[in-house]
Amino acid sequence: MTDVRQDGRALDQLRPVTMELGFTKFAEGSCLIRAGDTVVLCNASVEERVPPHVSKGGWVTAEYSMLPRANRERSKRDVAKLKLAPRSAEIQRLVGRALRAAVDLEALGPRTITIDCDVLQGDGGTRTASVTGGFVALVLACRCLAAQGLLEKLPIRNYVAGVSAGIVGGEAMVDLCYVEDSQAAVDFNCVMNGNGNLIEVQGTGEGRPFTPEEEQKLLRLCAKGCRELIALEKKVLGELV
């Protein structure tokens, strides 16, 4: 691909991504992930109990929130509205599903790990950054449990990462920033594991329907992006042993 976007990236090129481990002092696992101008703090907390619906093994869940001034205009906190915003609820369910796919819940034992994903600055791709950063925080929390002798082995099945894509101005591109996302005719989000298998795909024709061929093109872009993100996870985490 030789086409260049407004920020100088190629259509198949991710924004610069960094992951800072152990960003907060008290959480069992913590990761500050930056993807371009999007910044998300992911904290993993461990509780020695499980929700009532869990009868065997453990549980992994997530919560998602955006700080009032994470965007170009101030938004109200969910607590000020006395209810969780529908968008926040949908995103945190996505993050929870994605991270549970990475974990052997039986090996985790009767405990819950909650991943809090707080968007400090939003410039597109906050949900997929939450998945990627949340996975790193999750692994760190499990390593903390293992170091305390509470786990015999790390209950992580595979690496997990997420990335966005879309069709803007007739061009399929990966890892949209806000300006691109706001102009996208097709919005696409993808979560994959280290084997290149799909965990979740979200695709919406915002401005027009899209063809199966376009869907496959977006999937290929996301697959490349997820491989690169997982390579970065391996760099900062090492092998999952």
C-alpha positions as a Markdown table, in Angstrom:
| # | Residue | x | y | z |
|---|---|---|---|---|
| 1 | Met | 0.0 | 0.0 | 0.0 |
| 2 | Thr | 1.4 | 3.4 | -1.0 |
| 3 | Asp | -1.5 | 5.7 | -0.3 |
| 4 | Val | -0.7 | 8.1 | 2.5 |
| 5 | Arg | -3.1 | 9.5 | 5.1 |
| 6 | Gln | -3.3 | 13.1 | 6.4 |
| 7 | Asp | -0.9 | 12.2 | 9.3 |
| 8 | Gly | 1.6 | 10.7 | 6.9 |
| 9 | Arg | 0.8 | 7.0 | 7.7 |
| 10 | Ala | 0.2 | 4.3 | 5.1 |
| 11 | Leu | -3.2 | 2.8 | 4.9 |
| 12 | Asp | -2.0 | -0.3 | 6.7 |
| 13 | Gln | 0.1 | 1.5 | 9.3 |
| 14 | Leu | -0.7 | 1.7 | 13.0 |
| 15 | Arg | -0.2 | 4.9 | 15.0 |
| 16 | Pro | 2.9 | 4.8 | 17.3 |
| 17 | Val | 2.0 | 2.6 | 20.3 |
| 18 | Thr | 3.7 | 2.4 | 23.7 |
| 19 | Met | 2.8 | 0.5 | 26.8 |
| 20 | Glu | 4.0 | 1.5 | 30.3 |
| 21 | Leu | 3.8 | -1.3 | 32.8 |
| 22 | Gly | 3.2 | -0.8 | 36.5 |
| 23 | Phe | 1.9 | 2.7 | 36.0 |
| 24 | Thr | -0.1 | 2.8 | 39.3 |
| 25 | Lys | 1.2 | 1.7 | 42.7 |
| 26 | Phe | -1.6 | -0.4 | 44.2 |
| 27 | Ala | -3.3 | -2.4 | 41.4 |
| 28 | Glu | -2.2 | -6.0 | 40.9 |
| 29 | Gly | -1.6 | -5.2 | 37.3 |
| 30 | Ser | -1.4 | -1.8 | 35.5 |
| 31 | Cys | -0.7 | -0.6 | 32.0 |
| 32 | Leu | -0.8 | 2.9 | 30.4 |
| 33 | Ile | -1.3 | 2.4 | 26.7 |
| 34 | Arg | -0.8 | 5.2 | 24.2 |
| 35 | Ala | -1.9 | 4.8 | 20.6 |
| 36 | Gly | -1.2 | 8.0 | 18.9 |
| 37 | Asp | -3.1 | 10.7 | 20.9 |
| 38 | Thr | -5.4 | 8.1 | 22.5 |
| 39 | Val | -4.3 | 7.3 | 26.1 |
| 40 | Val | -6.0 | 4.7 | 28.2 |
| 41 | Leu | -5.1 | 3.6 | 31.8 |
| 42 | Cys | -5.8 | -0.1 | 32.4 |
| 43 | Asn | -5.8 | -1.4 | 36.0 |
| 44 | Ala | -6.4 | -5.0 | 37.0 |
| 45 | Ser | -7.8 | -5.7 | 40.5 |
| 46 | Val | -8.2 | -9.1 | 42.1 |
| 47 | Glu | -11.0 | -10.1 | 44.5 |
| 48 | Glu | -11.1 | -13.5 | 46.2 |
| 49 | Arg | -14.7 | -14.1 | 45.2 |
| 50 | Val | -16.8 | -14.6 | 42.1 |
| 51 | Pro | -20.2 | -13.3 | 41.0 |
| 52 | Pro | -23.2 | -15.4 | 41.9 |
| 53 | His | -23.6 | -16.7 | 38.3 |
| 54 | Val | -20.2 | -18.3 | 38.3 |
| 55 | Ser | -20.4 | -21.9 | 39.7 |
| 56 | Lys | -16.9 | -23.1 | 38.7 |
| 57 | Gly | -13.6 | -21.5 | 38.3 |
| 58 | Gly | -13.0 | -17.7 | 38.2 |
| 59 | Trp | -14.2 | -14.7 | 36.3 |
| 60 | Val | -12.7 | -11.8 | 34.3 |
| 61 | Thr | -14.7 | -8.7 | 33.7 |
| 62 | Ala | -14.1 | -5.1 | 32.7 |
| 63 | Glu | -15.3 | -1.6 | 33.3 |
| 64 | Tyr | -14.8 | 1.3 | 30.9 |
| 65 | Ser | -15.1 | 5.1 | 31.4 |
| 66 | Met | -14.0 | 8.2 | 29.7 |
| 67 | Leu | -12.8 | 11.1 | 31.8 |
| 68 | Pro | -14.9 | 14.3 | 31.3 |
| 69 | Arg | -12.1 | 16.1 | 29.4 |
| 70 | Ala | -10.8 | 13.2 | 27.5 |
| 71 | Asn | -12.4 | 14.6 | 24.4 |
| 72 | Arg | -12.6 | 17.9 | 22.7 |
| 73 | Glu | -15.5 | 19.0 | 24.8 |
| 74 | Arg | -16.3 | 18.0 | 28.4 |
| 75 | Ser | -18.7 | 15.1 | 28.9 |
| 76 | Lys | -20.6 | 14.3 | 32.0 |
| 77 | Arg | -19.5 | 11.5 | 34.2 |
| 78 | Asp | -21.7 | 8.5 | 34.2 |
| 79 | Val | -22.2 | 8.9 | 38.0 |
| 80 | Ala | -23.6 | 12.4 | 37.3 |
| 81 | Lys | -26.2 | 10.8 | 35.1 |
| 82 | Leu | -27.0 | 8.1 | 37.7 |
| 83 | Lys | -26.6 | 5.4 | 35.0 |
| 84 | Leu | -24.0 | 3.9 | 32.8 |
| 85 | Ala | -23.9 | 5.4 | 29.3 |
| 86 | Pro | -25.0 | 2.9 | 26.7 |
| 87 | Arg | -21.7 | 3.3 | 24.8 |
| 88 | Ser | -19.7 | 2.6 | 28.0 |
| 89 | Ala | -21.8 | -0.4 | 28.8 |
| 90 | Glu | -21.3 | -1.8 | 25.3 |
| 91 | Ile | -17.6 | -1.2 | 25.3 |
| 92 | Gln | -17.0 | -2.8 | 28.7 |
| 93 | Arg | -18.9 | -5.9 | 27.7 |
| 94 | Leu | -16.7 | -6.1 | 24.6 |
| 95 | Val | -13.5 | -5.8 | 26.7 |
| 96 | Gly | -14.7 | -8.3 | 29.2 |
| 97 | Arg | -15.5 | -10.9 | 26.5 |
| 98 | Ala | -12.2 | -10.4 | 24.8 |
| 99 | Leu | -10.2 | -10.8 | 27.9 |
| 100 | Arg | -12.1 | -13.9 | 29.1 |
| 101 | Ala | -11.1 | -15.5 | 25.8 |
| 102 | Ala | -7.5 | -15.2 | 26.9 |
| 103 | Val | -7.9 | -16.9 | 30.3 |
| 104 | Asp | -8.4 | -20.5 | 31.5 |
| 105 | Leu | -11.0 | -19.5 | 34.1 |
| 106 | Glu | -10.8 | -22.9 | 35.9 |
| 107 | Ala | -7.1 | -22.5 | 36.4 |
| 108 | Leu | -7.7 | -18.9 | 37.6 |
| 109 | Gly | -9.6 | -20.4 | 40.6 |
| 110 | Pro | -12.5 | -18.9 | 42.5 |
| 111 | Arg | -11.5 | -15.3 | 42.2 |
| 112 | Thr | -12.4 | -12.3 | 40.0 |
| 113 | Ile | -10.1 | -10.0 | 38.1 |
| 114 | Thr | -11.7 | -6.7 | 37.1 |
| 115 | Ile | -10.0 | -4.6 | 34.4 |
| 116 | Asp | -10.8 | -0.9 | 34.8 |
| 117 | Cys | -10.2 | 1.0 | 31.5 |
| 118 | Asp | -10.2 | 4.7 | 32.0 |
| 119 | Val | -9.7 | 6.9 | 28.9 |
| 120 | Leu | -7.5 | 9.8 | 29.8 |
| 121 | Gln | -7.4 | 11.1 | 26.2 |
| 122 | Gly | -9.6 | 9.9 | 23.4 |
| 123 | Asp | -8.6 | 10.3 | 19.7 |
| 124 | Gly | -10.2 | 7.2 | 18.2 |
| 125 | Gly | -9.8 | 3.5 | 18.9 |
| 126 | Thr | -10.4 | 3.7 | 22.7 |
| 127 | Arg | -12.2 | 0.3 | 22.9 |
| 128 | Thr | -9.5 | -1.6 | 21.1 |
| 129 | Ala | -6.7 | 0.2 | 23.0 |
| 130 | Ser | -8.6 | -0.9 | 26.2 |
| 131 | Val | -8.5 | -4.5 | 25.0 |
| 132 | Thr | -4.8 | -4.4 | 24.2 |
| 133 | Gly | -3.8 | -2.5 | 27.4 |
| 134 | Gly | -6.3 | -4.5 | 29.4 |
| 135 | Phe | -4.7 | -7.8 | 28.4 |
| 136 | Val | -1.2 | -6.5 | 29.5 |
| 137 | Ala | -2.7 | -5.5 | 32.9 |
| 138 | Leu | -4.4 | -8.9 | 33.2 |
| 139 | Val | -1.2 | -10.8 | 32.6 |
| 140 | Leu | 0.6 | -8.7 | 35.2 |
| 141 | Ala | -2.2 | -9.4 | 37.8 |
| 142 | Cys | -1.9 | -13.1 | 37.2 |
| 143 | Arg | 1.9 | -13.0 | 37.6 |
| 144 | Cys | 1.3 | -11.1 | 40.9 |
| 145 | Leu | -1.0 | -14.0 | 42.0 |
| 146 | Ala | 1.6 | -16.6 | 41.0 |
| 147 | Ala | 4.4 | -14.7 | 42.8 |
| 148 | Gln | 2.2 | -14.9 | 46.0 |
| 149 | Gly | 1.8 | -18.7 | 45.5 |
| 150 | Leu | -1.9 | -18.3 | 44.8 |
| 151 | Leu | -1.6 | -19.8 | 41.3 |
| 152 | Glu | 0.2 | -22.9 | 40.3 |
| 153 | Lys | 0.6 | -21.7 | 36.7 |
| 154 | Leu | -0.3 | -18.7 | 34.7 |
| 155 | Pro | -3.9 | -19.1 | 33.5 |
| 156 | Ile | -3.3 | -17.3 | 30.2 |
| 157 | Arg | -4.2 | -19.2 | 27.1 |
| 158 | Asn | -2.9 | -16.8 | 24.5 |
| 159 | Tyr | -2.1 | -13.2 | 23.7 |
| 160 | Val | -5.0 | -10.9 | 22.7 |
| 161 | Ala | -5.1 | -7.6 | 21.0 |
| 162 | Gly | -7.6 | -5.3 | 19.3 |
| 163 | Val | -7.5 | -2.7 | 16.5 |
| 164 | Ser | -9.9 | -0.6 | 14.6 |
| 165 | Ala | -10.3 | -0.1 | 10.8 |
| 166 | Gly | -12.7 | 1.6 | 8.5 |
| 167 | Ile | -13.4 | 3.0 | 5.0 |
| 168 | Val | -12.7 | 6.7 | 4.7 |
| 169 | Gly | -13.0 | 8.5 | 1.3 |
| 170 | Gly | -13.4 | 5.1 | -0.4 |
| 171 | Glu | -10.1 | 3.8 | 1.1 |
| 172 | Ala | -9.8 | 0.9 | 3.7 |
| 173 | Met | -7.4 | 1.9 | 6.5 |
| 174 | Val | -6.4 | 0.6 | 9.9 |
| 175 | Asp | -6.3 | 2.3 | 13.3 |
| 176 | Leu | -8.4 | 5.3 | 12.7 |
| 177 | Cys | -7.8 | 8.5 | 14.6 |
| 178 | Tyr | -10.8 | 10.7 | 15.5 |
| 179 | Val | -10.8 | 12.8 | 12.3 |
| 180 | Glu | -10.8 | 9.7 | 10.2 |
| 181 | Asp | -13.4 | 7.9 | 12.3 |
| 182 | Ser | -15.8 | 10.8 | 12.2 |
| 183 | Gln | -15.7 | 10.7 | 8.4 |
| 184 | Ala | -15.8 | 6.9 | 8.0 |
| 185 | Ala | -18.5 | 5.3 | 5.8 |
| 186 | Val | -17.7 | 1.9 | 7.4 |
| 187 | Asp | -16.6 | 1.4 | 11.0 |
| 188 | Phe | -14.8 | -1.8 | 11.9 |
| 189 | Asn | -13.3 | -3.2 | 15.1 |
| 190 | Cys | -11.5 | -6.5 | 15.5 |
| 191 | Val | -10.1 | -8.6 | 18.4 |
| 192 | Met | -7.7 | -11.5 | 17.6 |
| 193 | Asn | -5.4 | -13.9 | 19.5 |
| 194 | Gly | -1.8 | -14.8 | 19.0 |
| 195 | Asn | -2.7 | -17.6 | 16.6 |
| 196 | Gly | -4.4 | -15.1 | 14.3 |
| 197 | Asn | -7.9 | -16.4 | 15.2 |
| 198 | Leu | -10.9 | -14.1 | 15.6 |
| 199 | Ile | -12.4 | -13.4 | 19.0 |
| 200 | Glu | -14.8 | -10.6 | 18.1 |
| 201 | Val | -15.6 | -8.6 | 14.9 |
| 202 | Gln | -17.8 | -5.5 | 14.9 |
| 203 | Gly | -18.6 | -4.0 | 11.5 |
| 204 | Thr | -21.1 | -1.2 | 10.8 |
| 205 | Gly | -22.1 | 0.5 | 7.6 |
| 206 | Glu | -22.3 | 4.0 | 9.0 |
| 207 | Gly | -22.6 | 5.9 | 5.7 |
| 208 | Arg | -23.3 | 3.0 | 3.3 |
| 209 | Pro | -23.5 | -0.8 | 3.1 |
| 210 | Phe | -20.2 | -2.5 | 2.5 |
| 211 | Thr | -19.4 | -5.6 | 0.4 |
| 212 | Pro | -18.0 | -8.9 | 1.5 |
| 213 | Glu | -14.8 | -8.1 | -0.4 |
| 214 | Glu | -14.4 | -4.8 | 1.6 |
| 215 | Glu | -15.0 | -6.8 | 4.8 |
| 216 | Gln | -12.2 | -9.2 | 3.9 |
| 217 | Lys | -9.9 | -6.2 | 3.1 |
| 218 | Leu | -10.6 | -4.7 | 6.5 |
| 219 | Leu | -10.0 | -8.0 | 8.2 |
| 220 | Arg | -6.6 | -8.3 | 6.5 |
| 221 | Leu | -5.7 | -4.9 | 7.7 |
| 222 | Cys | -6.8 | -5.7 | 11.3 |
| 223 | Ala | -4.9 | -9.0 | 11.2 |
| 224 | Lys | -1.7 | -7.2 | 10.3 |
| 225 | Gly | -2.3 | -4.6 | 13.0 |
| 226 | Cys | -3.1 | -7.2 | 15.7 |
| 227 | Arg | 0.1 | -9.1 | 14.8 |
| 228 | Glu | 2.1 | -6.0 | 15.3 |
| 229 | Leu | 0.4 | -5.2 | 18.6 |
| 230 | Ile | 0.9 | -8.8 | 19.9 |
| 231 | Ala | 4.6 | -8.5 | 18.9 |
| 232 | Leu | 4.7 | -5.4 | 21.2 |
| 233 | Glu | 2.9 | -7.3 | 24.0 |
| 234 | Lys | 5.5 | -10.1 | 23.7 |
| 235 | Lys | 8.3 | -7.5 | 23.9 |
| 236 | Val | 7.0 | -5.9 | 27.1 |
| 237 | Leu | 5.7 | -9.1 | 28.7 |
| 238 | Gly | 8.0 | -11.8 | 27.4 |
| 239 | Glu | 6.7 | -15.3 | 27.0 |
| 240 | Leu | 3.5 | -16.4 | 28.8 |
| 241 | Val | 5.1 | -18.9 | 31.2 |
